[in-house]
XYZ file of C-alpha atoms in Angstrom:
129
model
C 20.372 39.569 -34.926
C 16.582 39.259 -35.079
C 16.069 40.398 -31.513
C 18.141 43.549 -31.938
C 16.484 44.540 -35.191
C 12.963 43.883 -33.914
C 13.480 45.891 -30.748
C 14.661 48.896 -32.755
C 11.882 48.709 -35.343
C 9.346 51.479 -35.618
C 5.586 51.076 -36.023
C 6.035 52.252 -39.630
C 8.702 49.642 -40.408
C 6.593 46.913 -38.787
C 3.591 47.963 -40.869
C 5.738 47.924 -44.012
C 7.049 44.420 -43.201
C 3.519 43.148 -42.581
C 2.322 44.653 -45.865
C 5.265 43.031 -47.685
C 4.527 39.607 -46.147
C 0.867 39.850 -47.185
C 1.879 40.959 -50.693
C 4.258 37.992 -51.029
C 1.555 35.563 -49.864
C -0.892 37.027 -52.400
C 1.682 36.797 -55.214
C 1.876 32.990 -55.487
C -0.381 29.970 -54.918
C 2.115 28.468 -52.461
C 4.595 30.416 -50.348
C 7.143 28.979 -47.939
C 8.869 31.428 -45.607
C 12.065 29.565 -44.923
C 15.681 29.689 -43.810
C 18.177 28.020 -46.106
C 19.877 26.066 -43.304
C 16.682 24.829 -41.610
C 16.164 21.050 -42.015
C 12.399 21.372 -41.496
C 12.223 23.978 -44.269
C 14.231 21.719 -46.579
C 11.832 18.859 -45.825
C 8.749 20.918 -46.764
C 10.354 22.278 -49.950
C 11.434 18.760 -50.967
C 7.887 17.497 -50.395
C 6.458 20.217 -52.653
C 9.090 19.388 -55.295
C 8.249 15.648 -55.122
C 4.558 16.479 -55.499
C 5.368 18.623 -58.548
C 3.992 21.749 -56.904
C 5.204 25.191 -57.857
C 5.966 27.365 -54.859
C 7.741 30.553 -53.890
C 10.384 30.182 -51.181
C 11.449 33.265 -49.276
C 14.766 32.549 -47.576
C 14.620 34.904 -44.633
C 18.259 34.346 -43.673
C 19.210 35.754 -47.098
C 16.683 38.598 -47.302
C 18.000 41.913 -45.972
C 14.737 42.435 -44.071
C 14.309 38.787 -43.056
C 14.121 39.496 -39.317
C 11.404 42.100 -39.884
C 9.487 39.663 -42.120
C 9.714 36.986 -39.440
C 8.400 39.431 -36.831
C 5.550 40.362 -39.200
C 4.659 36.689 -39.683
C 4.495 36.264 -35.902
C 2.189 39.281 -35.639
C -0.059 38.038 -38.484
C -0.166 34.283 -37.886
C 1.030 33.800 -34.329
C 3.855 31.630 -35.703
C 7.426 32.897 -35.670
C 9.133 29.596 -36.524
C 10.015 28.420 -40.013
C 8.915 26.992 -42.285
C 5.806 29.124 -42.371
C 3.614 27.772 -45.176
C 0.729 29.420 -47.036
C -1.453 27.756 -49.677
C -3.923 29.836 -51.654
C -3.409 32.718 -49.239
C -4.294 30.566 -46.229
C -1.834 29.966 -43.406
C -1.168 26.220 -43.211
C 1.448 26.222 -40.448
C 4.878 24.664 -40.253
C 6.589 21.425 -41.201
C 4.521 19.125 -38.972
C 1.269 20.718 -40.161
C 2.255 20.373 -43.835
C 3.393 16.759 -43.396
C 0.185 15.916 -41.518
C -1.923 17.313 -44.367
C 0.058 15.164 -46.785
C -0.335 12.043 -44.632
C -4.081 12.700 -44.394
C -4.219 12.994 -48.222
C -5.420 16.600 -47.909
C -2.318 18.389 -49.229
C -2.544 17.489 -52.933
C -6.195 18.647 -53.195
C -5.228 21.967 -51.579
C -2.280 22.378 -53.959
C -4.429 21.434 -56.951
C -7.186 23.857 -55.952
C -4.567 26.597 -55.572
C -3.254 25.897 -59.084
C 0.163 24.827 -57.791
C -0.157 21.376 -59.349
C -1.204 21.442 -62.980
C -3.253 18.533 -64.285
C -2.940 16.427 -61.179
C -4.113 12.922 -62.070
C -4.949 11.812 -58.552
C -6.203 13.715 -55.571
C -5.237 10.757 -53.393
C -1.472 11.084 -53.974
C 0.734 10.989 -50.946
C 4.498 11.222 -50.954
C 6.462 9.944 -47.994
C 9.181 12.430 -47.141
């Protein structure tokens, strides 16, 4: 599915997909490009929910242009796998990267700075997922 659609894409459609990905990332403090059936994606989204963070999840297996968006993410970030996480417009990485930030007590400060956690009482919070 993704291979066929990416091989038939035009430079214009790739540029449009890249512009859409960048627009989505700019539209919310936290964005998770995800696939609904991916256990690693579920783990990251559950972590954000446990932390009380607001985030936008883009389920690329549901989006009509999901394969093009995934190709655009690869072009932009070098990462094609999901989840593909952005906080405050900055590419964070995938599940392992997000979990590592949480374990190092660096995730909550990033989420707070981005405005994804309102009135966070402790910047040292860590949730084990």
